Structures are given as structure tokens and as C-alpha cells.
Amino acid sequence: MARLPNKTSVNVTRMLYLLVCELAGTAIALQSFGPELMWIGIIIGLSVGAFFIMVESLMKQFTLRGFSTATFGLVIGLFCAWLLTTVKIANLFASTFDELVKRPDDFILTFNVTLYATLGFIGTVLALRSNQDDFAFIIPYVRFRQEDRAGRPLLIDGDVITDGRLPALMESGFLENNLIVPRFVLDELQVMSNSPSPGRRQRGQRGLDCLEELQSDKHIRITIHDSESKNSEETHDSLLMQISRLLNAKLLTTDENLTKVARLQNIDVLNINDLNEALKPKVSVGAQLRLAIVRTGKEEHQGVGYLPDGTMIVVNNAISKMGTTQDVTVISTLNTSAGVMVFAELNENL
């Protein structure tokens, strides 16, 4: 099971970097000022290290994918600036306003530096705001995102893990095999599996068993994302949506409310219940069915059978056909809070 670097490893890396800066500052101070001013090098080294660590902290949400995208935009911006400097646009301005420009060489240098910085900045920002289709329009057949090659990852929540249907669905091949599990979801499953409530404990244990089954499949890659909340009042649903945006992942869940909120925020979300509903056979009035009568209905003359998806069919005057398979015709359907109820008649009675 793959996992992203956790907070401890990042802090160790920062400490090692501070140590290197401190040693470098000390060495430079010893060579330049002597042992008596060595403390100046230590302070400068620590200051430089602290500055870049602060910059790194501000870039916490900036991923390698974003860096590569920004680099592409920067190159495009610098190329446009180079084209403008090639035609000596700065010299044109200097000659046009020669009475105001006292030092033409300094003006041209300043103008060119500003031009490179401005177009480089604009190119970087435009690239970060663009999507894969924009890149493909500029350079046909070239994609810059990993999901075009291996598919976008799926961020799964606790509900879909404890549901129990995920391993079979992944094995079917309908979903991408790159799964991401947030650390707080694992912690929630562990708490549930140790709960004194039998029902909650069973759900937690089923979720852990589900993850173990997924992990044993060599074709499925599971990544643990060590996310942390900046606000202690943030809910798990809001954290899931933040991670989904950060990793450009699709959200996989069975939670209806989370599905609605995510779609309102333009987050790609997949709900297994929607898939199950879409796969249910549509029973219409007049349809001919071959049905096994397995039990009695509420009325004395009724028999009940079930479709493969669990839909209940109530057959009138079928009590005498209990335990047999009969040809029936659907005569009406009724939508209820529990699903669709279907009423049918034996073909021999029609």
C-alpha cells in the first residue's frame, strides 16, 4: 500500500535543511571574517533556511504536477518576451521618447527585465488556470496530466468502504484502479471496529476487511493521504472535498448528501447507489415476466415473487401457485419510499 509523505518526514527534512544552511553560513563566516565573527554566519544561515522553509510552507498545496504546468507557462511567457526583445521594442520606446530618456542603455535593460518578468508571470498564471483540453489545443495529442494515461484517482470515503460492494466493483473493471484513502477515514474505521455497539463495530470491521481485500489485489493501487485540517471545526465531508480538489480526484461515495453538496461545488463525484439504480431493469405495464412465486402477499389470494435486483412483484390470484414458476403480465406499478412495487396477473387469468 503506497502512502504519501507524512508530517514527521517533512519536519525531519526541514531540520536537515536548517542544519545544512547553518553549517554553510558558519563555513563562509570563518573564511571571510574569522572565528570571532562566526556567529554572524550562523545567524545568516539560519535566516536563509527559515526564509525558504516559510516559502515551502506557503507552497504546501503546490504539487509537482502544478510545478510542471507552471514551468510550461513560464517558458511560453519567456519565449514571447524574447520575440519582443528580438525586434528591439525597447529601442523603439527609447528613440520615441529620447527627450525623456537620459540614459538609454539603462532604460533598455530595465524595460527588457520588466518585459521578461511580466510575460513570464502572465504565462505561469494562465497555465495554472488552464485545463488539459487547453494544453491539447496548443500542442495536439500531448497531455500533461497523469489521469490521461492512468485515469484520474478515486478518493473513497468511509461510507463506500463499509458498504462492502467496492471490491467486487473494482474487480469488474468499471472503475480506475488508483484509490486514495484519507488518513482520517482509516482512523474512523479503527474507532468503529473497537466500538461497544455491535452494529457500528461490525461496519468498522467490514470496512477494514474491505481495504485488506483491495490491498491484496496486485492490480489495485491504494494510497494513504495524510491530510490535516487547518480548522478544527471542518467536517469530514468538507475535508474530502478539499482533498478531491487538491489531488484532482473523483470522489467515490454512497452518501447522498455528500453527493449533492459535491456536485453543487462542481466536484466530480461517483455514487455507487446511482450506478445500482441505473442498472435496475425497468418494469413497465404490459411486460411479460417469468416469475417464481415464493411467498404469500398481504391479501389471501396474492403470491409474491422477486426480480434478480430485489424488486418485489405481487401477483393476484397466485396463492395456489406457491413454489412454482409462472408466466405473469405486469398490470400496474407503484412508487413508494421503499422502492417500486409491481403488481401482476397470471397469464392464464387474463
XYZ file of C-alpha atoms in Angstrom:
350
model
C 0.000 0.000 0.000
C 1.571 3.285 -1.105
C 1.391 6.347 1.050
C 2.274 9.995 0.715
C 4.998 11.572 2.892
C 3.673 12.314 6.367
C 4.229 15.381 8.503
C 7.066 13.812 10.519
C 9.213 13.089 7.463
C 8.663 16.625 6.159
C 9.739 18.121 9.522
C 12.885 15.956 9.560
C 13.751 17.194 6.074
C 13.281 20.796 7.218
C 15.580 20.275 10.196
C 18.275 18.744 7.976
C 17.990 21.694 5.599
C 18.347 24.160 8.506
C 21.454 22.283 9.655
C 22.996 22.479 6.188
C 22.286 26.237 5.982
C 23.786 26.761 9.417
C 26.958 24.822 8.532
C 27.278 26.666 5.229
C 26.871 30.055 6.921
C 29.447 29.094 9.565
C 31.983 27.992 6.942
C 31.557 31.209 4.934
C 31.899 33.340 8.076
C 35.075 31.518 9.145
C 36.672 32.080 5.752
C 35.533 35.701 5.404
C 35.585 37.208 8.914
C 37.469 34.780 11.138
C 36.428 32.769 14.215
C 35.480 35.831 16.265
C 32.578 36.694 13.881
C 31.463 33.142 13.261
C 28.116 33.908 14.904
C 27.232 36.219 12.005
C 27.409 33.287 9.594
C 25.266 31.143 11.915
C 22.554 33.813 12.089
C 22.622 34.430 8.332
C 22.493 30.685 7.596
C 19.538 30.168 9.933
C 17.759 33.213 8.487
C 18.179 31.989 4.912
C 16.990 28.491 5.878
C 13.991 29.845 7.809
C 13.033 32.056 4.854
C 12.948 29.195 2.369
C 11.123 26.920 4.847
C 8.480 29.651 5.159
C 8.225 29.796 1.362
C 7.865 25.991 1.286
C 5.066 26.161 3.889
C 3.194 28.713 1.782
C 3.517 26.350 -1.189
C 2.070 23.367 0.724
C -0.794 22.981 -1.740
C 1.507 23.359 -4.760
C 2.124 19.893 -6.212
C 4.732 18.596 -8.652
C 2.040 18.496 -11.323
C 1.320 22.161 -10.690
C 5.037 22.946 -10.834
C 5.396 21.279 -14.241
C 2.325 23.142 -15.515
C 3.678 26.467 -14.209
C 7.064 25.759 -15.808
C 5.404 25.220 -19.176
C 3.539 28.531 -18.849
C 6.735 30.307 -17.778
C 8.591 29.008 -20.845
C 5.795 30.241 -23.137
C 5.841 33.684 -21.470
C 9.634 33.990 -21.688
C 9.531 32.930 -25.336
C 7.025 35.702 -26.116
C 9.248 38.207 -24.283
C 12.260 37.000 -26.285
C 10.365 37.590 -29.525
C 9.586 41.159 -28.454
C 13.181 41.879 -27.446
C 14.407 40.435 -30.737
C 12.584 43.170 -32.659
C 14.190 45.684 -30.234
C 10.920 47.106 -28.967
C 12.808 48.723 -26.057
C 14.992 50.651 -28.523
C 11.828 51.856 -30.249
C 10.485 53.283 -26.994
C 13.860 54.832 -26.162
C 14.075 56.571 -29.540
C 10.439 57.710 -29.415
C 10.862 59.338 -26.009
C 14.525 60.318 -26.396
C 13.960 63.688 -24.758
C 12.709 61.946 -21.579
C 15.211 59.074 -21.556
C 18.502 60.406 -20.228
C 20.326 57.048 -20.111
C 19.095 54.838 -22.987
C 21.168 51.766 -22.048
C 19.775 51.656 -18.516
C 16.249 52.208 -19.837
C 16.556 49.358 -22.353
C 17.896 46.974 -19.684
C 15.137 47.890 -17.233
C 12.461 47.604 -19.928
C 13.669 44.161 -21.026
C 13.857 42.810 -17.472
C 10.343 44.094 -16.751
C 9.074 42.602 -20.017
C 10.527 39.171 -19.247
C 9.168 39.231 -15.679
C 5.697 40.379 -16.737
C 5.184 37.933 -19.597
C 6.723 35.110 -17.559
C 4.268 35.848 -14.730
C 1.279 36.061 -17.082
C 2.254 32.810 -18.812
C 2.616 30.996 -15.483
C -0.758 32.175 -14.151
C -2.568 31.365 -17.388
C -1.065 27.861 -17.430
C -2.144 27.210 -13.823
C -5.682 28.348 -14.638
C -5.907 26.181 -17.769
C -7.028 22.571 -18.069
C -5.799 19.618 -20.086
C -8.005 20.457 -23.068
C -6.379 23.899 -23.349
C -2.938 22.279 -23.443
C -4.080 19.767 -26.035
C -5.358 22.646 -28.184
C -1.934 24.326 -28.102
C 0.020 21.102 -28.668
C -2.257 18.470 -30.264
C -2.041 14.877 -28.974
C 0.034 15.988 -25.959
C -1.391 15.635 -22.454
C 0.199 16.936 -19.278
C -1.899 15.232 -16.654
C -1.408 11.779 -15.259
C -5.084 10.911 -15.486
C -4.928 10.847 -19.299
C -2.526 7.943 -19.067
C -3.681 6.082 -15.985
C -7.038 7.701 -15.264
C -7.969 10.118 -12.510
C -7.632 8.677 -8.994
C -10.674 7.846 -6.896
C -10.958 9.369 -3.417
C -13.049 6.996 -1.280
C -14.858 7.847 1.943
C -15.824 5.720 4.937
C -19.369 5.066 3.700
C -18.277 3.425 0.458
C -15.654 1.341 2.285
C -18.098 -0.017 4.870
C -20.701 -0.618 2.157
C -18.848 -3.800 1.149
C -19.552 -3.669 -2.600
C -16.352 -1.868 -3.578
C -14.031 -4.911 -4.074
C -16.454 -6.591 -6.488
C -16.981 -3.311 -8.338
C -13.223 -2.756 -8.674
C -12.736 -6.319 -9.881
C -15.301 -5.727 -12.624
C -13.021 -3.100 -14.188
C -15.623 -0.332 -14.419
C -13.587 1.966 -12.154
C -9.977 3.142 -12.224
C -7.598 1.080 -10.082
C -5.945 4.053 -8.358
C -7.613 4.590 -4.964
C -6.850 7.254 -2.344
C -7.889 6.800 1.298
C -7.577 9.816 3.652
C -5.845 9.115 6.960
C -8.836 10.333 8.977
C -11.056 7.756 7.234
C -8.730 4.968 8.394
C -8.793 6.384 11.924
C -12.599 6.477 11.794
C -12.740 2.820 10.697
C -10.437 1.830 13.543
C -12.621 3.639 16.084
C -15.730 1.983 14.640
C -14.170 -1.500 14.759
C -13.497 -1.026 18.502
C -16.938 0.430 19.258
C -19.047 -1.185 22.022
C -22.062 -1.001 19.694
C -22.347 -4.319 17.788
C -23.732 -2.722 14.640
C -21.104 0.013 14.495
C -18.331 -2.462 15.315
C -19.480 -4.769 12.519
C -19.443 -1.905 9.994
C -15.917 -0.905 11.033
C -14.615 -4.465 10.773
C -16.304 -4.878 7.379
C -14.585 -1.682 6.186
C -11.142 -2.879 7.317
C -11.741 -6.262 5.689
C -12.753 -4.470 2.504
C -9.499 -2.465 2.435
C -7.476 -5.591 3.142
C -9.147 -7.356 0.210
C -8.431 -4.398 -2.077
C -4.809 -4.256 -0.927
C -4.307 -7.948 -1.729
C -5.216 -7.286 -5.372
C -1.946 -6.502 -7.175
C -3.813 -4.589 -9.887
C -5.220 -2.036 -7.419
C -3.019 0.763 -6.048
C -4.107 2.221 -2.703
C -2.546 5.456 -1.434
C -2.965 6.774 2.109
C -3.264 10.566 2.109
C -2.112 12.169 5.361
C -4.368 15.214 5.295
C -4.659 17.706 8.104
C -7.365 20.244 8.856
C -6.485 23.920 9.254
C -9.774 24.468 11.064
C -10.784 22.113 13.849
C -14.451 22.768 13.022
C -14.145 21.360 9.480
C -16.240 18.250 8.875
C -15.049 15.079 7.193
C -17.186 15.925 4.152
C -15.507 19.318 3.701
C -12.073 17.707 4.083
C -12.970 15.115 1.455
C -13.955 17.840 -0.995
C -10.750 19.789 -0.284
C -8.605 16.718 -0.939
C -10.580 15.958 -4.088
C -9.788 19.441 -5.456
C -6.154 19.272 -4.355
C -5.473 15.895 -5.990
C -7.870 16.433 -8.916
C -9.511 13.147 -7.907
C -13.037 11.880 -8.348
C -14.975 11.384 -5.123
C -16.471 7.901 -4.671
C -19.198 7.586 -2.030
C -22.632 6.232 -1.152
C -23.618 9.308 0.906
C -26.498 11.087 -0.843
C -25.981 14.411 0.988
C -22.244 14.468 0.245
C -23.038 13.693 -3.399
C -25.409 16.663 -3.653
C -23.047 19.128 -1.930
C -20.046 17.992 -4.010
C -21.952 18.384 -7.269
C -23.097 21.870 -6.231
C -19.386 22.748 -5.839
C -18.533 21.301 -9.279
C -16.630 18.331 -7.844
C -16.723 15.123 -9.859
C -18.454 12.560 -7.659
C -19.496 8.955 -8.270
C -22.243 7.405 -6.162
C -22.470 3.605 -6.194
C -26.189 3.821 -5.420
C -26.716 5.813 -8.634
C -24.975 3.040 -10.567
C -27.114 0.412 -8.871
C -30.270 2.357 -9.667
C -29.244 2.781 -13.295
C -28.653 -0.965 -13.675
C -32.061 -1.949 -12.316
C -34.312 -3.359 -15.025
C -37.213 -1.090 -15.864
C -40.531 -2.886 -15.426
C -43.361 -1.347 -17.415
C -47.051 -2.113 -17.631
C -47.710 -4.955 -20.066
C -44.266 -6.541 -19.647
C -44.188 -10.357 -19.741
C -42.156 -11.961 -16.930
C -41.209 -15.488 -15.891
C -41.506 -15.375 -12.094
C -41.048 -17.793 -9.199
C -43.832 -17.445 -6.588
C -42.026 -17.763 -3.247
C -44.425 -16.495 -0.553
C -47.879 -15.145 0.174
C -48.863 -11.500 -0.038
C -50.890 -9.304 2.303
C -54.134 -10.416 0.718
C -55.180 -14.073 0.908
C -55.198 -14.551 -2.868
C -51.828 -12.901 -3.544
C -48.485 -14.533 -4.254
C -45.134 -12.723 -4.206
C -42.016 -13.145 -6.338
C -38.807 -11.150 -6.768
C -36.755 -9.937 -9.708
C -32.952 -10.541 -9.638
C -32.399 -6.958 -8.386
C -34.785 -7.493 -5.441
C -37.842 -5.750 -6.870
C -40.999 -7.309 -5.375
C -43.749 -8.500 -7.724
C -47.221 -9.019 -6.220
C -49.245 -11.481 -8.334
C -53.001 -11.596 -7.926
C -54.746 -14.965 -7.514
C -51.411 -16.789 -7.316
C -51.727 -18.334 -3.839
C -52.342 -21.744 -5.370
C -49.123 -21.467 -7.429
C -46.869 -21.218 -4.379
C -43.445 -22.789 -5.033
C -43.836 -22.811 -8.827
C -42.601 -20.608 -11.676
C -45.329 -18.871 -13.682
C -45.677 -16.545 -16.652
C -47.133 -13.241 -15.469
C -48.027 -9.885 -17.002
C -47.417 -6.551 -15.252
C -50.673 -4.627 -14.812
C -49.513 -1.667 -12.681
C -46.562 -0.151 -10.762
C -46.491 1.950 -7.599
C -43.596 4.162 -6.450
C -43.094 4.086 -2.660
C -40.418 5.308 -0.257
C -39.051 1.763 -0.138
C -38.867 1.465 -3.937
C -41.132 0.375 -6.750
C -43.963 -2.098 -6.099
C -45.118 -4.067 -9.131
C -48.498 -5.775 -9.481
C -49.069 -8.542 -11.989
C -51.628 -11.127 -13.086
C -51.135 -14.755 -14.087
C -51.284 -15.081 -17.844
C -53.845 -17.836 -17.526
C -56.224 -15.461 -15.723
C -56.013 -12.730 -18.350
